[in-house]
Short mmCIF file of C-alpha atoms in Angstrom, two decimals:
data_model
loop_
_atom_site.label_atom_id
_atom_site.label_comp_id
_atom_site.label_asym_id
_atom_site.label_seq_id
_atom_site.Cartn_x
_atom_site.Cartn_y
_atom_site.Cartn_z
CA MET A 1 17.26 32.48 5.14
CA LYS A 2 16.24 33.06 1.57
CA THR A 3 12.81 33.78 0.07
CA VAL A 4 12.57 32.73 -3.58
CA ALA A 5 9.92 34.11 -5.91
CA THR A 6 8.04 31.42 -7.80
CA LYS A 7 4.78 30.79 -9.63
CA PRO A 8 2.28 27.91 -9.67
CA ILE A 9 3.19 24.75 -11.56
CA GLU A 10 0.37 22.79 -13.16
CA GLY A 11 -0.51 19.29 -12.01
CA GLN A 12 0.52 19.31 -8.33
CA LYS A 13 -2.70 17.65 -7.19
CA PRO A 14 -2.07 14.84 -4.68
CA GLY A 15 -3.69 11.50 -5.44
CA THR A 16 -4.59 8.62 -3.14
CA SER A 17 -0.99 8.48 -1.89
CA GLY A 18 0.42 11.95 -2.34
CA LEU A 19 1.96 13.41 -5.47
CA ARG A 20 3.60 10.99 -7.90
CA LYS A 21 5.34 12.01 -11.08
CA GLN A 22 8.24 10.88 -13.19
CA THR A 23 11.52 11.50 -11.37
CA ARG A 24 12.69 14.00 -13.97
CA VAL A 25 9.58 16.10 -13.31
CA PHE A 26 10.39 16.33 -9.61
CA MET A 27 13.95 17.29 -10.55
CA GLU A 28 12.82 20.30 -12.57
CA PRO A 29 13.79 23.66 -10.98
CA GLY A 30 11.29 24.69 -8.33
CA TYR A 31 9.00 21.67 -8.71
CA LEU A 32 9.85 19.98 -5.41
CA GLU A 33 10.21 23.33 -3.64
CA ASN A 34 6.77 24.51 -4.75
CA PHE A 35 5.05 21.36 -3.55
CA VAL A 36 6.88 21.25 -0.22
CA GLN A 37 6.09 24.91 0.50
CA SER A 38 2.46 24.23 -0.40
CA ILE A 39 2.38 21.43 2.17
CA PHE A 40 3.89 23.66 4.85
CA ASP A 41 1.45 26.48 4.09
CA ALA A 42 -1.56 24.12 3.99
CA ILE A 43 -0.88 22.81 7.51
CA GLY A 44 -0.56 26.28 9.03
CA GLY A 45 3.20 26.62 8.76
CA LEU A 46 6.04 24.88 10.59
CA GLN A 47 6.88 27.45 13.25
CA GLY A 48 8.07 25.57 16.37
CA LYS A 49 6.95 22.19 14.99
CA THR A 50 8.73 18.83 14.77
CA LEU A 51 8.74 16.98 11.46
CA THR A 52 9.47 13.32 10.62
CA LEU A 53 11.27 12.85 7.32
CA GLY A 54 12.44 9.86 5.28
CA GLY A 55 11.96 7.87 2.14
CA ASP A 56 12.44 4.57 0.35
CA GLY A 57 15.91 5.37 -0.98
CA ARG A 58 14.94 5.66 -4.63
CA TYR A 59 16.79 7.96 -7.02
CA PHE A 60 16.58 11.64 -5.99
CA ASN A 61 15.68 10.68 -2.40
CA LYS A 62 18.97 11.95 -0.94
CA ARG A 63 18.89 15.25 -2.82
CA ALA A 64 15.23 15.87 -2.00
CA ILE A 65 15.84 15.20 1.72
CA GLN A 66 18.52 17.89 1.83
CA ILE A 67 16.25 20.42 0.10
CA ILE A 68 13.34 19.64 2.44
CA LEU A 69 15.53 20.00 5.53
CA LYS A 70 16.69 23.44 4.41
CA MET A 71 13.12 24.48 3.66
CA ALA A 72 11.88 23.17 7.02
CA ALA A 73 14.55 25.20 8.81
CA ALA A 74 13.68 28.33 6.86
CA ASN A 75 9.99 27.81 7.64
CA GLY A 76 10.66 27.82 11.38
CA ALA A 77 10.64 24.11 12.30
CA ALA A 78 12.20 23.43 15.69
CA ARG A 79 13.26 19.84 15.04
CA ALA A 80 13.35 17.25 12.28
CA LEU A 81 13.67 13.49 12.81
CA VAL A 82 15.35 11.96 9.78
CA GLY A 83 16.05 8.32 9.02
CA GLN A 84 19.74 7.46 8.75
CA ASN A 85 20.89 8.12 5.17
CA GLY A 86 17.42 9.54 4.54
CA ILE A 87 15.82 6.08 4.78
CA LEU A 88 12.49 5.28 6.45
CA SER A 89 9.97 2.72 5.25
CA THR A 90 6.44 4.09 5.06
CA PRO A 91 5.15 2.02 8.02
CA ALA A 92 8.28 2.89 10.03
CA ALA A 93 7.72 6.59 9.33
CA SER A 94 4.20 6.25 10.67
CA ALA A 95 5.55 4.44 13.73
CA VAL A 96 8.07 7.23 14.35
CA ILE A 97 5.42 9.95 13.98
CA ARG A 98 3.23 8.18 16.54
CA ALA A 99 5.96 7.11 18.98
CA ARG A 100 7.73 10.48 19.04
CA LYS A 101 4.48 12.48 18.69
CA THR A 102 5.80 14.66 15.89
CA ASP A 103 3.66 17.14 13.97
CA GLY A 104 3.33 14.79 11.03
CA GLY A 105 5.91 13.88 8.44
CA LEU A 106 6.97 13.89 4.81
CA ILE A 107 7.47 10.50 3.16
CA LEU A 108 9.39 10.35 -0.11
CA SER A 109 8.21 7.39 -2.15
CA ALA A 110 6.30 6.30 -5.22
CA SER A 111 5.61 2.99 -3.45
CA HIS A 112 5.64 0.06 -5.90
CA ASN A 113 6.38 2.18 -8.99
CA PRO A 114 9.75 1.65 -10.73
CA ALA A 115 12.58 3.97 -9.68
CA GLY A 116 15.69 5.53 -11.20
CA GLU A 117 16.23 8.73 -13.13
CA ASP A 118 13.82 7.42 -15.77
CA GLY A 119 11.41 6.02 -13.18
CA ASP A 120 9.01 7.61 -10.73
CA PHE A 121 9.23 9.70 -7.57
CA GLY A 122 6.65 10.69 -5.00
CA LEU A 123 6.05 12.78 -1.90
CA LYS A 124 3.21 12.78 0.61
CA TYR A 125 2.37 14.40 3.92
CA ASN A 126 1.27 12.25 6.86
CA ILE A 127 -0.72 13.86 9.66
CA PRO A 128 0.23 13.72 13.39
CA ALA A 129 -1.88 10.56 13.82
CA GLY A 130 0.63 8.88 11.49
CA GLY A 131 -1.60 8.30 8.48
CA PRO A 132 -1.83 9.84 5.01
CA ALA A 133 -3.42 13.27 4.85
CA PRO A 134 -7.21 13.16 4.44
CA GLU A 135 -8.87 14.74 1.43
CA ALA A 136 -9.48 18.05 3.21
CA VAL A 137 -5.72 18.43 3.71
CA THR A 138 -4.72 17.26 0.24
CA GLU A 139 -7.23 19.68 -1.27
CA ALA A 140 -5.71 22.50 0.80
CA ILE A 141 -2.24 21.51 -0.44
CA TYR A 142 -3.46 21.60 -4.02
CA ARG A 143 -5.14 24.96 -3.48
CA HIS A 144 -1.90 26.46 -2.13
CA SER A 145 0.05 24.98 -5.05
CA ARG A 146 -2.18 26.97 -7.42
CA GLU A 147 -1.67 30.21 -5.48
CA ILE A 148 2.00 29.98 -4.46
CA ARG A 149 4.18 33.02 -5.07
CA GLU A 150 7.29 32.25 -2.98
CA TYR A 151 9.07 29.57 -1.00
CA HIS A 152 11.55 29.75 1.86
CA ILE A 153 14.87 27.94 2.02
CA LEU A 154 18.07 28.06 4.05
CA GLU A 155 21.33 28.65 2.22
CA ALA A 156 23.57 26.09 3.91
CA ALA A 157 25.75 23.08 3.27
CA ASP A 158 24.20 19.63 3.02
CA LEU A 159 24.18 17.54 6.18
CA ASP A 160 25.95 14.22 6.63
CA LEU A 161 23.08 11.84 7.38
CA SER A 162 25.18 8.68 7.65
CA THR A 163 25.60 8.73 11.46
CA CYS A 164 22.88 8.73 14.09
CA ARG A 165 23.29 11.93 16.09
CA GLU A 166 21.93 15.44 16.55
CA VAL A 167 23.17 18.26 14.34
CA GLN A 168 22.03 21.81 13.59
CA GLN A 169 20.57 22.96 10.29
CA GLY A 170 20.53 26.66 10.93
CA PRO A 171 18.10 27.24 13.83
CA MET A 172 16.60 23.73 13.49
CA THR A 173 17.83 20.62 15.31
CA VAL A 174 18.11 17.58 13.07
CA GLU A 175 17.99 14.23 14.85
CA ILE A 176 19.29 11.41 12.67
CA ILE A 177 17.66 8.19 13.88
CA ASP A 178 18.17 4.47 13.31
CA PRO A 179 15.35 3.67 10.86
CA VAL A 180 14.79 0.19 12.31
CA THR A 181 14.82 0.67 16.11
CA ILE A 182 11.38 2.19 16.78
CA TYR A 183 9.71 -0.13 14.28
CA ALA A 184 11.36 -3.26 15.70
CA ASP A 185 10.35 -2.26 19.24
CA LEU A 186 6.73 -2.07 18.09
CA MET A 187 6.86 -5.51 16.42
CA ARG A 188 8.17 -7.09 19.65
CA LYS A 189 5.07 -5.86 21.47
CA LEU A 190 2.67 -7.30 18.90
CA PHE A 191 4.05 -10.75 18.15
CA ASP A 192 5.24 -13.87 19.96
CA PHE A 193 8.87 -13.66 18.96
CA ASP A 194 9.72 -16.69 21.13
CA ALA A 195 7.27 -18.86 19.17
CA ILE A 196 8.60 -17.63 15.82
CA ARG A 197 12.18 -18.11 17.03
CA ALA A 198 11.34 -21.70 17.96
CA LEU A 199 9.76 -22.20 14.53
CA PHE A 200 13.00 -21.30 12.78
CA ALA A 201 15.08 -23.27 15.29
CA GLY A 202 13.01 -26.32 14.38
CA GLY A 203 14.11 -26.14 10.74
CA PHE A 204 11.33 -24.01 9.26
CA SER A 205 12.60 -22.51 6.00
CA MET A 206 11.70 -19.16 4.45
CA ARG A 207 12.67 -16.86 1.60
CA PHE A 208 11.97 -13.12 1.82
CA ASP A 209 12.55 -11.02 -1.31
CA ALA A 210 13.14 -7.39 -0.37
CA MET A 211 13.34 -6.52 -4.10
CA HIS A 212 16.34 -4.19 -3.49
CA ALA A 213 13.92 -1.85 -1.75
CA VAL A 214 13.54 -0.32 1.69
CA THR A 215 12.37 -3.38 3.64
CA GLY A 216 15.72 -5.17 3.31
CA PRO A 217 17.37 -3.68 6.43
CA TYR A 218 14.21 -4.21 8.50
CA ALA A 219 13.77 -7.82 7.38
CA ARG A 220 17.41 -8.68 8.01
CA ALA A 221 17.43 -7.07 11.45
CA ILE A 222 14.22 -8.78 12.58
CA LEU A 223 14.02 -12.09 10.69
CA GLU A 224 17.70 -12.98 10.63
CA GLY A 225 19.15 -10.89 13.44
CA GLU A 226 16.45 -11.40 16.07
CA LEU A 227 14.32 -14.38 15.12
CA GLY A 228 17.16 -16.65 14.06
CA ALA A 229 16.30 -17.25 10.42
CA PRO A 230 19.37 -18.34 8.41
CA GLU A 231 21.41 -15.57 6.80
CA SER A 232 20.25 -16.63 3.34
CA THR A 233 16.58 -16.00 4.23
CA VAL A 234 16.44 -12.36 3.04
CA ILE A 235 17.49 -11.83 -0.57
CA ASN A 236 17.93 -8.62 -2.56
CA ALA A 237 18.26 -6.91 0.81
CA ALA A 238 20.36 -3.89 -0.12
CA PRO A 239 18.16 -0.88 -1.07
CA LEU A 240 19.25 0.53 -4.44
CA PRO A 241 18.27 3.86 -6.02
CA ASP A 242 16.75 2.04 -9.00
CA PHE A 243 15.65 -1.08 -7.06
CA GLY A 244 18.12 -3.05 -9.12
CA GLY A 245 16.27 -2.18 -12.31
CA GLY A 246 13.22 -4.15 -11.16
CA HIS A 247 9.60 -3.24 -10.58
CA PRO A 248 9.20 -3.43 -6.79
CA ASP A 249 5.58 -4.59 -6.78
CA PRO A 250 5.22 -7.84 -4.80
CA ASN A 251 3.07 -9.96 -7.07
CA PRO A 252 3.53 -13.15 -9.13
CA VAL A 253 4.61 -11.16 -12.20
CA TYR A 254 7.16 -8.72 -10.80
CA ALA A 255 8.44 -11.08 -8.07
CA LYS A 256 8.51 -14.00 -10.51
CA PRO A 257 11.77 -15.60 -9.30
CA LEU A 258 10.33 -15.94 -5.79
CA PHE A 259 6.98 -17.14 -7.15
CA ASP A 260 8.66 -19.76 -9.35
CA LEU A 261 10.79 -20.94 -6.42
CA MET A 262 7.72 -21.36 -4.20
CA MET A 263 5.88 -23.34 -6.90
CA GLY A 264 8.89 -25.56 -7.62
CA PRO A 265 10.24 -28.79 -6.14
CA ASP A 266 12.81 -27.07 -3.90
CA ALA A 267 10.44 -24.56 -2.33
CA PRO A 268 11.00 -23.50 1.28
CA ASP A 269 8.09 -23.64 3.72
CA PHE A 270 7.20 -19.96 3.41
CA GLY A 271 7.83 -17.13 0.98
CA ALA A 272 7.18 -13.39 1.16
CA ALA A 273 8.09 -10.15 -0.57
CA SER A 274 7.60 -6.46 0.03
CA ASP A 275 7.53 -3.40 -2.21
CA GLY A 276 9.49 -0.20 -2.74
CA ASP A 277 8.54 1.60 0.47
CA GLY A 278 7.72 -1.44 2.58
CA ASP A 279 3.97 -1.13 2.91
CA ARG A 280 2.86 -4.00 0.64
CA ASN A 281 3.36 -7.74 0.86
CA MET A 282 3.03 -10.99 -1.04
CA ILE A 283 2.50 -14.22 0.90
CA LEU A 284 3.26 -17.70 -0.44
CA GLY A 285 3.54 -21.21 0.91
CA ARG A 286 5.08 -24.25 -0.72
CA GLY A 287 2.96 -24.57 -3.85
CA ALA A 288 0.48 -21.97 -2.59
CA TYR A 289 -0.13 -18.34 -3.54
CA VAL A 290 -2.25 -16.37 -1.09
CA THR A 291 -4.27 -13.59 -2.68
CA PRO A 292 -4.18 -10.31 -0.71
CA SER A 293 -7.93 -10.64 -0.15
CA ASP A 294 -7.55 -14.13 1.31
CA SER A 295 -4.57 -12.98 3.36
CA LEU A 296 -6.64 -10.27 5.06
CA ALA A 297 -9.39 -12.78 5.84
CA VAL A 298 -7.00 -15.42 7.22
CA LEU A 299 -5.13 -12.86 9.33
CA ALA A 300 -8.41 -11.54 10.74
CA ALA A 301 -9.67 -15.03 11.55
CA ASN A 302 -6.43 -15.94 13.36
CA ALA A 303 -5.21 -12.61 14.76
CA ARG A 304 -6.02 -13.63 18.32
CA LEU A 305 -3.04 -16.04 18.17
CA ALA A 306 -0.69 -13.03 18.34
CA PRO A 307 -0.27 -11.29 21.73
CA GLY A 308 -1.05 -7.85 20.32
CA TYR A 309 -4.52 -9.02 19.20
CA ALA A 310 -5.35 -11.59 21.89
CA ALA A 311 -8.22 -9.42 23.17
CA GLY A 312 -9.95 -9.68 19.79
CA LEU A 313 -10.71 -7.27 16.96
CA LYS A 314 -12.97 -4.22 17.11
CA GLY A 315 -13.77 -4.41 13.42
CA ILE A 316 -12.38 -5.22 9.98
CA ALA A 317 -12.11 -2.72 7.13
CA ARG A 318 -11.39 -3.43 3.48
CA SER A 319 -11.21 -1.35 0.35
CA MET A 320 -14.19 -1.75 -1.94
CA PRO A 321 -12.33 -3.71 -4.68
CA THR A 322 -11.05 -6.20 -2.09
CA SER A 323 -12.99 -9.46 -2.01
CA ARG A 324 -15.75 -9.99 0.50
CA ALA A 325 -13.87 -12.83 2.24
CA ALA A 326 -13.04 -10.57 5.21
CA ASP A 327 -16.73 -9.68 5.58
CA ARG A 328 -17.52 -13.35 6.21
CA VAL A 329 -14.92 -13.45 8.99
CA ALA A 330 -16.35 -10.29 10.58
CA ALA A 331 -19.85 -11.79 10.49
CA LYS A 332 -18.69 -14.96 12.24
CA LEU A 333 -16.79 -12.94 14.86
CA GLY A 334 -19.80 -10.68 15.38
CA ILE A 335 -17.84 -7.48 14.67
CA PRO A 336 -18.41 -4.66 12.14
CA ALA A 337 -17.13 -4.88 8.57
CA PHE A 338 -16.40 -1.65 6.69
CA GLU A 339 -16.09 -1.14 2.93
CA THR A 340 -14.12 1.98 1.99
CA PRO A 341 -12.74 3.57 -1.18
CA THR A 342 -9.22 2.67 -2.27
CA GLY A 343 -6.59 4.64 -0.35
CA TRP A 344 -5.28 3.96 3.14
CA LYS A 345 -6.32 7.39 4.36
CA PHE A 346 -9.94 6.17 4.45
CA PHE A 347 -9.00 3.62 7.10
CA GLY A 348 -7.46 6.30 9.32
CA ASN A 349 -10.76 7.63 10.67
CA LEU A 350 -11.97 4.10 11.49
CA LEU A 351 -8.74 3.25 13.30
CA ASP A 352 -8.59 6.53 15.22
CA ALA A 353 -12.22 6.12 16.27
CA GLY A 354 -11.62 2.59 17.51
CA LYS A 355 -14.06 1.10 15.03
CA ALA A 356 -11.57 -1.20 13.26
CA THR A 357 -8.41 -3.09 14.18
CA LEU A 358 -7.36 -4.78 10.93
CA CYS A 359 -7.51 -3.21 7.47
CA GLY A 360 -6.60 -4.41 4.01
CA GLU A 361 -6.56 -3.64 0.32
CA GLU A 362 -6.50 -6.11 -2.55
CA SER A 363 -3.38 -4.35 -3.86
CA ALA A 364 -1.30 -6.29 -1.31
CA GLY A 365 -1.62 -3.78 1.52
CA THR A 366 -2.53 -5.05 4.98
CA GLY A 367 -2.17 -3.43 8.39
CA SER A 368 -3.66 -2.78 11.79
CA ASP A 369 -4.10 -0.07 14.39
CA HIS A 370 -0.40 -0.29 15.37
CA VAL A 371 0.37 2.38 12.75
CA ARG A 372 -1.70 4.34 10.26
CA GLU A 373 -0.22 2.82 7.11
CA LYS A 374 -0.29 -0.60 5.56
CA ASP A 375 2.72 -2.61 6.66
CA GLY A 376 4.34 -5.36 4.61
CA LEU A 377 6.70 -6.83 7.19
CA TRP A 378 3.98 -6.70 9.86
CA ALA A 379 1.81 -8.97 7.70
CA VAL A 380 4.71 -11.39 7.24
CA LEU A 381 5.35 -11.52 11.00
CA LEU A 382 1.65 -12.11 11.74
CA TRP A 383 1.61 -15.00 9.25
CA LEU A 384 4.70 -16.47 10.93
CA ASN A 385 3.08 -16.07 14.34
CA ILE A 386 -0.04 -17.90 13.11
CA ILE A 387 1.99 -20.69 11.49
CA ALA A 388 4.04 -21.10 14.67
CA ARG A 389 0.93 -21.35 16.84
CA ARG A 390 -1.16 -23.54 14.51
CA GLY A 391 1.66 -25.85 13.43
CA GLU A 392 0.23 -26.02 9.90
CA SER A 393 1.51 -25.12 6.43
CA VAL A 394 0.19 -22.15 4.47
CA GLN A 395 -1.86 -24.45 2.22
CA GLU A 396 -3.33 -26.28 5.21
CA ILE A 397 -4.32 -22.97 6.81
CA LEU A 398 -5.96 -21.86 3.54
CA ASN A 399 -7.82 -25.16 3.13
CA ALA A 400 -9.15 -24.98 6.68
CA HIS A 401 -10.24 -21.38 6.17
CA TRP A 402 -12.12 -22.16 2.95
CA ALA A 403 -13.78 -25.16 4.59
CA ASP A 404 -15.08 -22.87 7.35
CA TYR A 405 -16.03 -19.80 5.32
CA GLY A 406 -16.23 -20.85 1.68
CA ARG A 407 -13.86 -19.49 -0.95
CA ASP A 408 -14.03 -16.14 -2.68
CA TYR A 409 -12.21 -16.85 -5.94
CA TYR A 410 -10.56 -13.57 -6.80
CA SER A 411 -8.22 -11.98 -9.32
CA ARG A 412 -7.20 -8.50 -10.44
CA HIS A 413 -6.46 -7.85 -14.10
CA ASP A 414 -4.33 -4.77 -14.78
CA TYR A 415 -4.23 -3.14 -18.19
CA GLU A 416 -1.19 -0.89 -17.79
CA GLY A 417 -0.08 2.12 -19.81
CA VAL A 418 -3.17 2.09 -22.03
CA ASP A 419 -4.38 5.12 -23.93
CA LYS A 420 -5.80 7.46 -21.31
CA ALA A 421 -8.62 8.78 -23.49
CA ALA A 422 -9.71 5.27 -24.50
CA ALA A 423 -9.74 4.05 -20.88
CA GLU A 424 -11.66 7.08 -19.66
CA ALA A 425 -14.20 6.72 -22.49
CA LEU A 426 -14.72 3.04 -21.65
CA VAL A 427 -15.39 3.86 -18.00
CA ALA A 428 -17.65 6.80 -18.91
CA ASP A 429 -19.70 4.66 -21.29
CA LEU A 430 -20.14 1.92 -18.70
CA ARG A 431 -21.13 4.47 -16.06
CA ALA A 432 -23.82 5.79 -18.38
CA ARG A 433 -25.25 2.27 -18.84
CA LEU A 434 -25.32 1.20 -15.18
CA THR A 435 -29.05 1.70 -14.72
CA GLU A 436 -29.97 -0.39 -17.77
CA LEU A 437 -27.77 -3.43 -17.00
CA PRO A 438 -29.72 -5.12 -14.15
CA GLY A 439 -31.76 -8.03 -15.43
CA GLN A 440 -29.61 -8.54 -18.52
CA THR A 441 -27.57 -11.72 -19.02
CA PHE A 442 -23.99 -11.75 -20.31
CA ALA A 443 -21.88 -14.89 -20.84
CA GLY A 444 -24.38 -16.85 -18.76
CA LEU A 445 -24.35 -14.45 -15.79
CA THR A 446 -27.26 -12.19 -14.90
CA VAL A 447 -26.59 -8.68 -13.64
CA ALA A 448 -28.46 -8.23 -10.37
CA ALA A 449 -27.26 -4.68 -9.61
CA ALA A 450 -24.79 -2.10 -10.88
CA ASP A 451 -23.55 1.15 -9.36
CA ASP A 452 -20.76 3.68 -9.00
CA PHE A 453 -19.47 3.19 -5.46
CA SER A 454 -19.98 6.06 -3.04
CA TYR A 455 -18.72 6.08 0.56
CA ASN A 456 -20.21 7.88 3.51
CA ASP A 457 -17.60 8.08 6.26
CA PRO A 458 -19.22 6.89 9.52
CA VAL A 459 -16.81 9.01 11.58
CA ASP A 460 -16.69 12.47 10.00
CA GLY A 461 -19.76 12.25 7.74
CA SER A 462 -17.85 13.09 4.56
CA THR A 463 -18.88 11.57 1.23
CA SER A 464 -16.55 10.23 -1.46
CA SER A 465 -18.27 9.43 -4.75
CA GLY A 466 -17.15 8.02 -8.09
CA GLN A 467 -14.93 5.40 -6.45
CA GLY A 468 -15.35 2.52 -8.89
CA LEU A 469 -17.98 0.83 -11.05
CA ARG A 470 -19.49 -2.32 -9.56
CA LEU A 471 -21.34 -5.11 -11.36
CA PHE A 472 -23.12 -7.62 -9.12
CA PHE A 473 -24.22 -10.91 -10.66
CA ALA A 474 -27.04 -13.10 -9.38
CA GLU A 475 -24.65 -16.08 -9.40
CA ASN A 476 -22.82 -14.76 -6.31
CA ALA A 477 -20.18 -13.03 -8.40
CA ARG A 478 -18.94 -9.48 -8.75
CA ALA A 479 -16.77 -7.35 -11.02
CA VAL A 480 -15.31 -3.92 -10.35
CA LEU A 481 -13.71 -1.55 -12.88
CA ARG A 482 -11.55 1.31 -11.71
CA LEU A 483 -8.96 3.65 -13.18
CA SER A 484 -5.84 3.62 -11.03
CA GLY A 485 -4.51 6.85 -9.52
CA THR A 486 -0.95 5.62 -8.86
CA GLY A 487 0.57 5.52 -12.34
CA THR A 488 2.44 8.34 -14.04
CA VAL A 489 2.31 7.34 -17.73
CA GLY A 490 -0.87 6.73 -19.72
CA ALA A 491 -3.63 5.07 -17.72
CA THR A 492 -4.02 1.81 -15.83
CA LEU A 493 -7.43 0.16 -15.85
CA ARG A 494 -7.92 -2.36 -13.07
CA VAL A 495 -10.61 -5.03 -13.39
CA TYR A 496 -11.41 -6.94 -10.20
CA LEU A 497 -13.13 -10.30 -10.55
CA GLU A 498 -14.77 -12.27 -7.77
CA ARG A 499 -16.98 -15.35 -7.37
CA PHE A 500 -18.02 -17.08 -4.15
CA GLU A 501 -18.04 -20.87 -3.87
CA ASP A 502 -19.03 -22.95 -0.83
CA ASP A 503 -19.37 -26.37 -2.46
CA PRO A 504 -16.73 -28.48 -0.63
CA GLY A 505 -15.90 -30.23 -3.89
CA LYS A 506 -15.13 -26.98 -5.71
CA LEU A 507 -12.73 -25.21 -3.34
CA ALA A 508 -9.50 -26.20 -5.12
CA LEU A 509 -10.12 -24.89 -8.63
CA ASP A 510 -7.65 -22.74 -10.53
CA ALA A 511 -8.71 -19.16 -9.81
CA GLN A 512 -8.68 -18.04 -13.46
CA ASP A 513 -10.76 -21.05 -14.47
CA ALA A 514 -13.25 -20.41 -11.68
CA LEU A 515 -13.52 -16.77 -12.74
CA ALA A 516 -13.70 -17.39 -16.49
CA PRO A 517 -17.48 -16.71 -16.67
CA VAL A 518 -17.02 -13.39 -14.85
CA THR A 519 -14.14 -12.44 -17.17
CA ALA A 520 -16.29 -13.27 -20.20
CA ALA A 521 -19.23 -11.27 -18.86
CA VAL A 522 -17.09 -8.17 -18.33
CA GLU A 523 -15.70 -8.47 -21.85
CA GLU A 524 -19.19 -8.85 -23.32
CA ILE A 525 -20.46 -5.82 -21.40
CA THR A 526 -17.52 -3.48 -22.09
CA GLY A 527 -15.71 -4.70 -25.24
CA LEU A 528 -12.62 -4.02 -23.18
CA LYS A 529 -9.99 -5.78 -25.29
CA SER A 530 -10.88 -4.13 -28.57
CA ARG A 531 -11.41 -0.69 -27.02
CA LEU A 532 -8.03 -0.76 -25.27
CA GLY A 533 -6.23 -2.57 -28.07
CA ARG A 534 -5.03 -5.35 -25.78
CA ASP A 535 -5.31 -9.13 -26.07
CA GLY A 536 -5.31 -9.46 -22.30
CA PRO A 537 -4.11 -7.88 -19.07
CA ASP A 538 -0.46 -7.03 -18.42
CA VAL A 539 -0.67 -8.33 -14.86
CA ARG A 540 -2.90 -10.90 -13.18
CA THR A 541 -2.79 -11.10 -9.41
#
């Protein structure tokens, strides 16, 4: 056992999903060690505790796992459950924490951010309930990071994590587990695998792009190995430390080959993709792109078709920037609808309290009370279950949904890597003008209300303010502006655009065309393009 003197390192404040920095920053001497020790200290130490540990396989994952194991042993942990080769998808890590009742876990991932030595790395602590640490815990971690004076580590050889077995790391038992088994067992309980198996046996075709990220082994084991999809169904299935040089964000821009295939003449019946750590998803049908907001609404409206949700939903929760399509489903079902800040941790209280069953974010994250994280492959399996039971295509399911509920045309415009000072000044200026905007007309739309979203947690009573600027228009439209907390270089400004339409003759418009008045109004209000020096967004989803 070795105690190493250290001193605080600036900037170790966890964001909405833990601490994310450029990989080279995490590789600096003492950086990882300081943050890990701060986590251990903030949760009251590790003496006698059991820890779940794994990551998405990105560059530095293997080295970081070995360091964390030695630190856990030196801090008195009794046992550590580690994914084989250090691999665990984020939803699988949550499933392991919950199934094995461990004292929380450390997940190594920067989610959808690019990887490699010149990419990004991340680390977050998940609580024993399986979800991301709430703000009280992340604040405690940050406080300890500013006061740290030493960390504890075991001087020992690295462990071979390639074989599932138990091995000792000093006084601590390390159990190397199959990263897929516990997760796959959970999926079998939720979905009608026989119906999905029959779907594939009947000639149903699918393409799943794992984007050389962590979901590949899970998708192959379940879709191809268990449900009978052809071997060619899962592509880019081998996780690579740099995700094959790609950007593992499942959207029409970064998963363009899959998107182009699904919009082309040789498209299979169904297409899907997942991100770096397996918690996000993109859903497509032949000639049809399903926005994450619509996906949440469709899944909620049809969840009863899956065995795990046959008893109905207790409630539906969405992040504030997500469209209000899910609210319309909740109203029809007669169940509560919750609007939370961005960040999956805000759903945790609702799920633990039994107030919600399905949750979703517009950033392609959807999940339920089966774990305490969003879950990309879960969403894909629920879609397959619904398709198998309804016997309809993705486009037919969408058309029927819009006919019943109306359509919330929706798009997110991302301005990535912009000048941080310019983006912050734009947001600050708009915030200062919120009270004077109602009643004014811009690009033909009249502002009915404007605010800076604040959330009062109905479970613990906590308040989270400053969560995004909202512009409500009298023409049943809405815009939200928010600075993202997941990037590591410059700033990313996200602009969320939404307009509701229930005219049966106007449900098949191009989304960008339908939203053009809202886009023009935001530009007229903010002068966004000139202030950021951009002709348009880098990504439209």
